[in-house]
PDB file of C-alpha atoms in Angstrom:
ATOM      1  CA  MET T   1     108.500 142.004  76.345  1.00  0.00           C
ATOM      2  CA  ASP T   2     105.419 141.569  74.656  1.00  0.00           C
ATOM      3  CA  SER T   3     102.243 141.065  76.242  1.00  0.00           C
ATOM      4  CA  SER T   4     101.999 137.412  76.207  1.00  0.00           C
ATOM      5  CA  ASN T   5     104.745 136.844  78.524  1.00  0.00           C
ATOM      6  CA  LEU T   6     103.075 138.867  81.742  1.00  0.00           C
ATOM      7  CA  THR T   7     100.941 137.106  84.063  1.00  0.00           C
ATOM      8  CA  THR T   8      97.674 137.571  84.908  1.00  0.00           C
ATOM      9  CA  ALA T   9      98.578 140.082  87.734  1.00  0.00           C
ATOM     10  CA  GLU T  10     100.820 142.006  85.732  1.00  0.00           C
ATOM     11  CA  ALA T  11      98.463 142.299  82.740  1.00  0.00           C
ATOM     12  CA  ASP T  12      95.968 143.443  84.712  1.00  0.00           C
ATOM     13  CA  PHE T  13      98.008 145.882  86.383  1.00  0.00           C
ATOM     14  CA  SER T  14      99.177 147.726  83.275  1.00  0.00           C
ATOM     15  CA  LYS T  15      95.462 148.284  82.115  1.00  0.00           C
ATOM     16  CA  LEU T  16      94.765 150.683  85.244  1.00  0.00           C
ATOM     17  CA  SER T  17      95.117 154.072  84.460  1.00  0.00           C
ATOM     18  CA  THR T  18      98.289 156.067  86.310  1.00  0.00           C
ATOM     19  CA  ASN T  19      95.944 157.845  88.829  1.00  0.00           C
ATOM     20  CA  ASP T  20      94.307 153.786  89.907  1.00  0.00           C
ATOM     21  CA  LYS T  21      97.819 152.887  90.004  1.00  0.00           C
ATOM     22  CA  GLN T  22      98.843 155.449  92.214  1.00  0.00           C
ATOM     23  CA  GLU T  23      96.067 154.398  94.489  1.00  0.00           C
ATOM     24  CA  LEU T  24      97.074 150.953  94.324  1.00  0.00           C
ATOM     25  CA  ARG T  25     100.480 151.680  95.459  1.00  0.00           C
ATOM     26  CA  GLN T  26      98.855 153.942  97.976  1.00  0.00           C
ATOM     27  CA  PHE T  27      96.571 151.525  99.504  1.00  0.00           C
ATOM     28  CA  ILE T  28      99.419 148.548  99.922  1.00  0.00           C
ATOM     29  CA  ALA T  29     101.916 151.237 101.353  1.00  0.00           C
ATOM     30  CA  ASN T  30      98.718 151.466 104.011  1.00  0.00           C
ATOM     31  CA  GLU T  31      98.281 147.905 104.515  1.00  0.00           C
ATOM     32  CA  ASN T  32     101.997 147.194 105.068  1.00  0.00           C
ATOM     33  CA  GLN T  33     102.059 150.008 107.333  1.00  0.00           C
ATOM     34  CA  LYS T  34      99.452 148.473 109.409  1.00  0.00           C
ATOM     35  CA  ALA T  35     100.658 145.396 109.191  1.00  0.00           C
ATOM     36  CA  VAL T  36     104.205 147.000 110.586  1.00  0.00           C
ATOM     37  CA  ILE T  37     101.830 148.611 113.672  1.00  0.00           C
ATOM     38  CA  GLN T  38     100.295 145.028 114.046  1.00  0.00           C
ATOM     39  CA  ASN T  39     103.159 142.981 114.347  1.00  0.00           C
ATOM     40  CA  SER T  40     104.547 145.701 116.976  1.00  0.00           C
ATOM     41  CA  ILE T  41     101.614 145.258 119.094  1.00  0.00           C
ATOM     42  CA  HIS T  42     101.666 141.764 118.979  1.00  0.00           C
ATOM     43  CA  VAL T  43     105.646 141.825 119.902  1.00  0.00           C
ATOM     44  CA  LEU T  44     104.928 144.103 122.843  1.00  0.00           C
ATOM     45  CA  THR T  45     102.218 142.396 123.922  1.00  0.00           C
ATOM     46  CA  ASP T  46     104.117 139.153 124.154  1.00  0.00           C
ATOM     47  CA  VAL T  47     107.058 140.681 126.308  1.00  0.00           C
ATOM     48  CA  CYS T  48     104.665 142.783 128.541  1.00  0.00           C
ATOM     49  CA  TRP T  49     102.896 139.413 129.227  1.00  0.00           C
ATOM     50  CA  ARG T  50     105.951 137.447 129.608  1.00  0.00           C
ATOM     51  CA  LYS T  51     107.570 140.078 131.949  1.00  0.00           C
ATOM     52  CA  CYS T  52     104.233 141.002 134.532  1.00  0.00           C
ATOM     53  CA  ILE T  53     102.141 138.315 134.327  1.00  0.00           C
ATOM     54  CA  PRO T  54     104.015 135.307 135.738  1.00  0.00           C
ATOM     55  CA  GLY T  55     101.135 133.028 136.296  1.00  0.00           C
ATOM     56  CA  ALA T  56      97.312 132.636 135.927  1.00  0.00           C
ATOM     57  CA  ILE T  57      95.089 135.612 136.116  1.00  0.00           C
ATOM     58  CA  ARG T  58      93.023 135.415 139.121  1.00  0.00           C
ATOM     59  CA  GLY T  59      89.502 136.612 139.742  1.00  0.00           C
ATOM     60  CA  GLY T  60      89.452 137.974 135.986  1.00  0.00           C
ATOM     61  CA  LYS T  61      91.480 140.716 136.149  1.00  0.00           C
ATOM     62  CA  LEU T  62      95.599 141.553 136.726  1.00  0.00           C
ATOM     63  CA  ASP T  63      96.541 142.140 140.076  1.00  0.00           C
ATOM     64  CA  LYS T  64      97.600 145.867 140.681  1.00  0.00           C
ATOM     65  CA  ASN T  65     101.232 144.973 140.956  1.00  0.00           C
ATOM     66  CA  GLU T  66     100.899 143.153 137.198  1.00  0.00           C
ATOM     67  CA  GLU T  67      98.751 146.074 136.039  1.00  0.00           C
ATOM     68  CA  ASN T  68     101.389 148.848 136.717  1.00  0.00           C
ATOM     69  CA  CYS T  69     104.251 146.421 135.594  1.00  0.00           C
ATOM     70  CA  ALA T  70     102.918 146.054 132.232  1.00  0.00           C
ATOM     71  CA  GLN T  71     101.682 149.748 131.874  1.00  0.00           C
ATOM     72  CA  SER T  72     105.324 150.919 132.944  1.00  0.00           C
ATOM     73  CA  CYS T  73     106.409 148.422 130.364  1.00  0.00           C
ATOM     74  CA  VAL T  74     104.215 149.526 127.472  1.00  0.00           C
ATOM     75  CA  GLU T  75     105.349 152.753 127.699  1.00  0.00           C
ATOM     76  CA  ARG T  76     109.342 151.633 128.030  1.00  0.00           C
ATOM     77  CA  PHE T  77     108.415 149.922 124.870  1.00  0.00           C
ATOM     78  CA  MET T  78     107.058 153.049 122.938  1.00  0.00           C
ATOM     79  CA  ASP T  79     109.226 155.415 124.280  1.00  0.00           C
ATOM     80  CA  ALA T  80     112.239 153.688 123.089  1.00  0.00           C
ATOM     81  CA  LYS T  81     110.776 152.908 119.803  1.00  0.00           C
ATOM     82  CA  PHE T  82     110.033 156.725 119.391  1.00  0.00           C
ATOM     83  CA  THR T  83     113.139 157.729 120.277  1.00  0.00           C
ATOM     84  CA  PHE T  84     114.729 155.004 118.082  1.00  0.00           C
ATOM     85  CA  LEU T  85     112.669 156.210 115.032  1.00  0.00           C
ATOM     86  CA  ALA T  86     113.513 159.875 116.141  1.00  0.00           C
ATOM     87  CA  HIS T  87     116.797 159.240 115.714  1.00  0.00           C
ATOM     88  CA  LEU T  88     116.779 157.512 112.014  1.00  0.00           C
ATOM     89  CA  ASP T  89     114.644 160.556 111.041  1.00  0.00           C
ATOM     90  CA  LYS T  90     117.289 162.405 112.298  1.00  0.00           C
ATOM     91  CA  LEU T  91     120.286 160.207 110.333  1.00  0.00           C
ATOM     92  CA  ARG T  92     118.071 160.416 107.218  1.00  0.00           C
ATOM     93  CA  GLN T  93     117.504 163.728 107.269  1.00  0.00           C
ATOM     94  CA  GLN T  94     121.424 164.326 107.220  1.00  0.00           C
ATOM     95  CA  THR T  95     122.091 162.550 104.265  1.00  0.00           C
TER      96      THR T  95
END
């Protein structure tokens, strides 16, 4: 393929040094990981909010039952996620 068929982004990428390309790949991987974590937090917030906060918040803060429910919900969610990830890691190591 001649360079005239490359898009601007590809042409610019091809001019980077090997080290710069690796740094860019690592940066993109890190940003993707951040996006996954942010999405998990949004899902967690939505699930626990719907489960634990049935109505309006009075007095500017959660009541004790709502607070306990939300804390338990987050803990269960995190425990389940870590258990799932540990299981996937174990499966990956077996392959």
